[in-house]
Amino acid sequence: MKVYRFLSWTNIEYQGSRNELRNFEQLGLISPSYEYLWPRPNIANEGANTFGDEKVMNKFFFLSLADALLVASRMAEINCIIEYDLPEEMLRNHIGLGYYGNLQVEFAIPYKELFEKTAVEQPFYTREAINFYNAHLYDPNIEQRDIYRKLESYLPYVSQNGIYHECRLKIYPLFCFKPNQAQALPYEQSLTNYYIDITEQIRNEREKRYNYQEALRNITRSGTYLEYYDQSYPRNKLFDFNYPIIEEENISLTRTLKRQ
């Protein structure tokens, strides 16, 4: 099943995904999101969503291409929309809501699971690095750990040259991998206003046909701004309600983007 993620470039690294963008566009690699692998803990996925505090490194995706495109088009500089094909079971297990001016369906996929289910190759050092980092997610002394120094010794084994990791721990390249089902969708900065218009039309039609926002709140028993929600919300119900609606939108919008 296809999900979507946008990658942005800014001159302020903590506001953008420069490393991730460069590694995907130039090397075809998936790499950690910008919140992770700073020399000091800098986990920032604390926005309004139904996932709670992070306990492992995750990567977030939108179910709706229209939602991803609209949020992306409101950013300063967007360079890439990733379309990633992920197993349905994975998505069912990690579905939730995020608040981006309104409620949107998104997924918080553990990076380890993403690697294990989608990497073309699975070198020993990547698995070991992910396990280590997950165990020390908020550790300010991570570079002083014995295992960290062992991981540094694996860097010569990394097959890809030129992996970008500005402002990140030296072991960052160990986490990067080539996915089996990911591609960049066309995105033209000059068409930003068009993207905003067409995606708002799609979302307005969705609301009109399905009373969409209220339906999401009812399933998750949440407030308008996710100021509260039922932590045991039925994930399968949320998935089954959204999938046929959003899949139809995604197919139509993908065709439109390719024509443009």
One Martini backbone bead per residue (centre of mass of N, CA, C, O) as a GRO file, in nm:
protein
  260
    1MET     BB    1   0.097   0.035   0.020
    2LYS     BB    2   0.059   0.374  -0.023
    3VAL     BB    3   0.277   0.632   0.089
    4TYR     BB    4   0.370   0.966   0.231
    5ARG     BB    5   0.657   1.197   0.185
    6PHE     BB    6   0.820   1.494   0.269
    7LEU     BB    7   1.099   1.691   0.144
    8SER     BB    8   1.312   1.943   0.286
    9TRP     BB    9   1.470   2.266   0.237
   10THR     BB   10   1.695   2.431   0.461
   11ASN     BB   11   1.919   2.645   0.641
   12ILE     BB   12   1.770   2.503   0.884
   13GLU     BB   13   1.810   2.191   0.987
   14TYR     BB   14   1.581   2.157   1.215
   15GLN     BB   15   1.352   2.230   0.972
   16GLY     BB   16   1.480   1.995   0.796
   17SER     BB   17   1.574   1.732   0.525
   18ARG     BB   18   1.863   1.725   0.391
   19ASN     BB   19   1.982   1.444   0.426
   20GLU     BB   20   1.741   1.281   0.325
   21LEU     BB   21   1.722   1.413   0.048
   22ARG     BB   22   2.003   1.356  -0.065
   23ASN     BB   23   2.002   1.044  -0.025
   24PHE     BB   24   1.760   0.994  -0.213
   25GLU     BB   25   1.827   1.152  -0.478
   26GLN     BB   26   2.144   1.047  -0.509
   27LEU     BB   27   2.118   0.726  -0.367
   28GLY     BB   28   1.838   0.586  -0.283
   29LEU     BB   29   1.798   0.651   0.032
   30ILE     BB   30   1.719   0.565   0.350
   31SER     BB   31   1.693   0.791   0.631
   32PRO     BB   32   1.700   0.957   0.895
   33SER     BB   33   1.544   1.179   1.050
   34TYR     BB   34   1.608   1.500   1.176
   35GLU     BB   35   1.568   1.425   1.491
   36TYR     BB   36   1.817   1.233   1.461
   37LEU     BB   37   2.153   1.192   1.560
   38TRP     BB   38   2.246   1.380   1.754
   39PRO     BB   39   2.487   1.456   1.982
   40ARG     BB   40   2.218   1.549   2.108
   41PRO     BB   41   1.925   1.525   2.216
   42ASN     BB   42   1.638   1.588   1.952
   43ILE     BB   43   1.349   1.514   2.003
   44ALA     BB   44   1.042   1.639   1.803
   45ASN     BB   45   0.781   1.431   1.814
   46GLU     BB   46   0.546   1.649   1.988
   47GLY     BB   47   0.295   1.674   1.858
   48ALA     BB   48  -0.028   1.647   1.744
   49ASN     BB   49  -0.098   1.314   1.843
   50THR     BB   50  -0.157   0.941   1.882
   51PHE     BB   51   0.152   0.828   1.984
   52GLY     BB   52   0.316   0.969   2.175
   53ASP     BB   53   0.592   0.894   2.314
   54GLU     BB   54   0.902   0.823   2.217
   55LYS     BB   55   1.090   0.496   2.211
   56VAL     BB   56   1.161   0.512   1.905
   57MET     BB   57   1.258   0.518   1.592
   58ASN     BB   58   1.091   0.703   1.339
   59LYS     BB   59   0.854   0.719   1.055
   60PHE     BB   60   0.659   0.945   0.872
   61PHE     BB   61   0.325   0.912   0.720
   62PHE     BB   62   0.098   0.950   0.467
   63LEU     BB   63  -0.194   0.843   0.319
   64SER     BB   64  -0.234   1.118   0.177
   65LEU     BB   65  -0.136   1.299  -0.091
   66ALA     BB   66  -0.293   1.559  -0.042
   67ASP     BB   67  -0.192   1.612   0.241
   68ALA     BB   68   0.110   1.617   0.179
   69LEU     BB   69   0.098   1.841  -0.041
   70LEU     BB   70  -0.025   2.069   0.129
   71VAL     BB   71   0.185   2.084   0.350
   72ALA     BB   72   0.427   2.118   0.158
   73SER     BB   73   0.324   2.386   0.005
   74ARG     BB   74   0.361   2.556   0.291
   75MET     BB   75   0.644   2.552   0.254
   76ALA     BB   76   0.930   2.692   0.155
   77GLU     BB   77   1.095   2.415   0.061
   78ILE     BB   78   1.033   2.173  -0.193
   79ASN     BB   79   1.175   1.864  -0.349
   80CYS     BB   80   1.002   1.604  -0.230
   81ILE     BB   81   0.800   1.311  -0.300
   82ILE     BB   82   0.733   1.016  -0.133
   83GLU     BB   83   0.670   0.685  -0.251
   84TYR     BB   84   0.558   0.417  -0.036
   85ASP     BB   85   0.561   0.063  -0.019
   86LEU     BB   86   0.356  -0.096   0.224
   87PRO     BB   87   0.247  -0.306   0.440
   88GLU     BB   88  -0.059  -0.345   0.570
   89GLU     BB   89   0.007  -0.447   0.855
   90MET     BB   90   0.189  -0.213   0.932
   91LEU     BB   91  -0.026   0.011   0.903
   92ARG     BB   92  -0.235  -0.094   1.102
   93ASN     BB   93  -0.037  -0.083   1.358
   94HIS     BB   94   0.048   0.253   1.282
   95ILE     BB   95  -0.209   0.413   1.309
   96GLY     BB   96  -0.317   0.765   1.294
   97LEU     BB   97  -0.314   1.102   1.421
   98GLY     BB   98  -0.285   1.438   1.297
   99TYR     BB   99  -0.223   1.793   1.344
  100TYR     BB  100  -0.278   2.031   1.041
  101GLY     BB  101  -0.545   2.217   1.105
  102ASN     BB  102  -0.625   1.915   1.083
  103LEU     BB  103  -0.715   1.599   1.043
  104GLN     BB  104  -0.471   1.329   0.990
  105VAL     BB  105  -0.353   1.056   0.842
  106GLU     BB  106  -0.100   0.852   1.001
  107PHE     BB  107   0.240   0.715   1.036
  108ALA     BB  108   0.441   0.534   1.286
  109ILE     BB  109   0.735   0.393   1.184
  110PRO     BB  110   0.955   0.185   1.271
  111TYR     BB  111   1.270   0.173   1.159
  112LYS     BB  112   1.325  -0.127   1.197
  113GLU     BB  113   1.077  -0.227   1.035
  114LEU     BB  114   1.140  -0.084   0.773
  115PHE     BB  115   1.405  -0.233   0.725
  116GLU     BB  116   1.307  -0.536   0.746
  117LYS     BB  117   1.065  -0.497   0.511
  118THR     BB  118   1.239  -0.298   0.270
  119ALA     BB  119   1.520  -0.392   0.239
  120VAL     BB  120   1.736  -0.516   0.011
  121GLU     BB  121   1.950  -0.497   0.238
  122GLN     BB  122   2.091  -0.655   0.562
  123PRO     BB  123   2.313  -0.543   0.741
  124PHE     BB  124   2.445  -0.590   1.048
  125TYR     BB  125   2.503  -0.286   1.128
  126THR     BB  126   2.215  -0.173   1.113
  127ARG     BB  127   2.077  -0.340   1.329
  128GLU     BB  128   2.275  -0.267   1.558
  129ALA     BB  129   2.234   0.041   1.547
  130ILE     BB  130   1.930   0.052   1.604
  131ASN     BB  131   1.931  -0.093   1.875
  132PHE     BB  132   2.115   0.107   2.016
  133TYR     BB  133   1.953   0.370   1.972
  134ASN     BB  134   1.687   0.281   2.103
  135ALA     BB  135   1.834   0.239   2.390
  136HIS     BB  136   1.958   0.569   2.342
  137LEU     BB  137   1.763   0.811   2.263
  138TYR     BB  138   1.823   1.007   2.548
  139ASP     BB  139   2.142   0.998   2.544
  140PRO     BB  140   2.404   1.225   2.622
  141ASN     BB  141   2.636   0.965   2.624
  142ILE     BB  142   2.654   0.791   2.358
  143GLU     BB  143   2.967   0.830   2.270
  144GLN     BB  144   3.072   0.668   2.544
  145ARG     BB  145   2.994   0.406   2.445
  146ASP     BB  146   3.118   0.106   2.360
  147ILE     BB  147   2.928   0.044   2.119
  148TYR     BB  148   2.982   0.299   1.962
  149ARG     BB  149   3.280   0.235   1.896
  150LYS     BB  150   3.210  -0.020   1.743
  151LEU     BB  151   3.037   0.115   1.521
  152GLU     BB  152   3.262   0.289   1.401
  153SER     BB  153   3.419   0.032   1.286
  154TYR     BB  154   3.189  -0.013   1.048
  155LEU     BB  155   3.212   0.218   0.832
  156PRO     BB  156   3.389   0.071   0.605
  157TYR     BB  157   3.133  -0.122   0.521
  158VAL     BB  158   2.998   0.088   0.372
  159SER     BB  159   2.888   0.091   0.040
  160GLN     BB  160   2.816   0.386   0.048
  161ASN     BB  161   2.902   0.686  -0.094
  162GLY     BB  162   2.823   1.007   0.024
  163ILE     BB  163   2.682   1.032   0.290
  164TYR     BB  164   2.471   1.241   0.447
  165HIS     BB  165   2.556   1.409   0.793
  166GLU     BB  166   2.478   1.675   0.907
  167CYS     BB  167   2.496   1.724   1.248
  168ARG     BB  168   2.583   1.423   1.306
  169LEU     BB  169   2.656   1.134   1.381
  170LYS     BB  170   2.900   0.929   1.262
  171ILE     BB  171   2.693   0.665   1.239
  172TYR     BB  172   2.469   0.736   1.028
  173PRO     BB  173   2.539   0.549   0.773
  174LEU     BB  174   2.438   0.275   0.909
  175PHE     BB  175   2.114   0.354   0.860
  176CYS     BB  176   2.131   0.331   0.559
  177PHE     BB  177   1.895   0.238   0.290
  178LYS     BB  178   1.765   0.036   0.037
  179PRO     BB  179   1.467   0.031  -0.113
  180ASN     BB  180   1.209  -0.158  -0.288
  181GLN     BB  181   0.947   0.076  -0.258
  182ALA     BB  182   1.059   0.373  -0.396
  183GLN     BB  183   0.955   0.712  -0.498
  184ALA     BB  184   0.953   0.998  -0.690
  185LEU     BB  185   0.753   1.265  -0.725
  186PRO     BB  186   0.637   1.514  -0.892
  187TYR     BB  187   0.787   1.850  -0.825
  188GLU     BB  188   0.683   2.194  -0.870
  189GLN     BB  189   0.738   2.502  -0.748
  190SER     BB  190   0.564   2.667  -0.966
  191LEU     BB  191   0.290   2.483  -0.865
  192THR     BB  192   0.192   2.551  -0.578
  193ASN     BB  193  -0.092   2.680  -0.616
  194TYR     BB  194  -0.211   2.437  -0.757
  195TYR     BB  195  -0.176   2.233  -0.530
  196ILE     BB  196  -0.350   2.377  -0.325
  197ASP     BB  197  -0.614   2.380  -0.485
  198ILE     BB  198  -0.650   2.070  -0.548
  199THR     BB  199  -0.629   1.967  -0.251
  200GLU     BB  200  -0.864   2.131  -0.136
  201GLN     BB  201  -1.078   2.007  -0.313
  202ILE     BB  202  -1.046   1.717  -0.216
  203ARG     BB  203  -1.099   1.773   0.089
  204ASN     BB  204  -1.380   1.900   0.056
  205GLU     BB  205  -1.511   1.652  -0.075
  206ARG     BB  206  -1.459   1.459   0.156
  207GLU     BB  207  -1.626   1.613   0.365
  208LYS     BB  208  -1.896   1.614   0.213
  209ARG     BB  209  -1.927   1.292   0.177
  210TYR     BB  210  -1.808   1.194   0.497
  211ASN     BB  211  -1.769   1.365   0.738
  212TYR     BB  212  -1.463   1.329   0.817
  213GLN     BB  213  -1.377   1.465   1.086
  214GLU     BB  214  -1.598   1.337   1.260
  215ALA     BB  215  -1.523   1.043   1.203
  216LEU     BB  216  -1.242   1.055   1.333
  217ARG     BB  217  -1.336   1.139   1.615
  218ASN     BB  218  -1.518   0.893   1.669
  219ILE     BB  219  -1.305   0.666   1.646
  220THR     BB  220  -1.094   0.820   1.862
  221ARG     BB  221  -1.219   1.002   2.070
  222SER     BB  222  -1.169   1.315   1.987
  223GLY     BB  223  -1.054   1.616   1.950
  224THR     BB  224  -1.008   1.863   1.725
  225TYR     BB  225  -0.681   1.896   1.846
  226LEU     BB  226  -0.592   1.646   2.019
  227GLU     BB  227  -0.627   1.705   2.335
  228TYR     BB  228  -0.780   1.431   2.299
  229TYR     BB  229  -0.785   1.062   2.338
  230ASP     BB  230  -0.809   0.727   2.262
  231GLN     BB  231  -0.555   0.502   2.317
  232SER     BB  232  -0.763   0.249   2.215
  233TYR     BB  233  -0.806   0.286   1.934
  234PRO     BB  234  -0.936   0.145   1.642
  235ARG     BB  235  -0.725   0.070   1.393
  236ASN     BB  236  -0.894  -0.093   1.191
  237LYS     BB  237  -1.123   0.112   1.166
  238LEU     BB  238  -0.952   0.348   1.065
  239PHE     BB  239  -0.849   0.202   0.815
  240ASP     BB  240  -1.121   0.102   0.679
  241PHE     BB  241  -1.236   0.387   0.637
  242ASN     BB  242  -0.993   0.520   0.466
  243TYR     BB  243  -0.886   0.352   0.229
  244PRO     BB  244  -1.108   0.384   0.000
  245ILE     BB  245  -1.099   0.690  -0.007
  246ILE     BB  246  -0.785   0.748  -0.051
  247GLU     BB  247  -0.717   0.569  -0.289
  248GLU     BB  248  -0.886   0.717  -0.499
  249GLU     BB  249  -0.739   0.985  -0.470
  250ASN     BB  250  -0.447   0.896  -0.531
  251ILE     BB  251  -0.488   0.798  -0.821
  252SER     BB  252  -0.593   1.064  -0.938
  253LEU     BB  253  -0.359   1.255  -0.848
  254THR     BB  254  -0.123   1.110  -0.983
  255ARG     BB  255  -0.220   1.156  -1.270
  256THR     BB  256  -0.224   1.464  -1.258
  257LEU     BB  257   0.078   1.509  -1.194
  258LYS     BB  258   0.190   1.371  -1.449
  259ARG     BB  259   0.058   1.565  -1.649
  260GLN     BB  260   0.197   1.828  -1.523
   0.00000   0.00000   0.00000
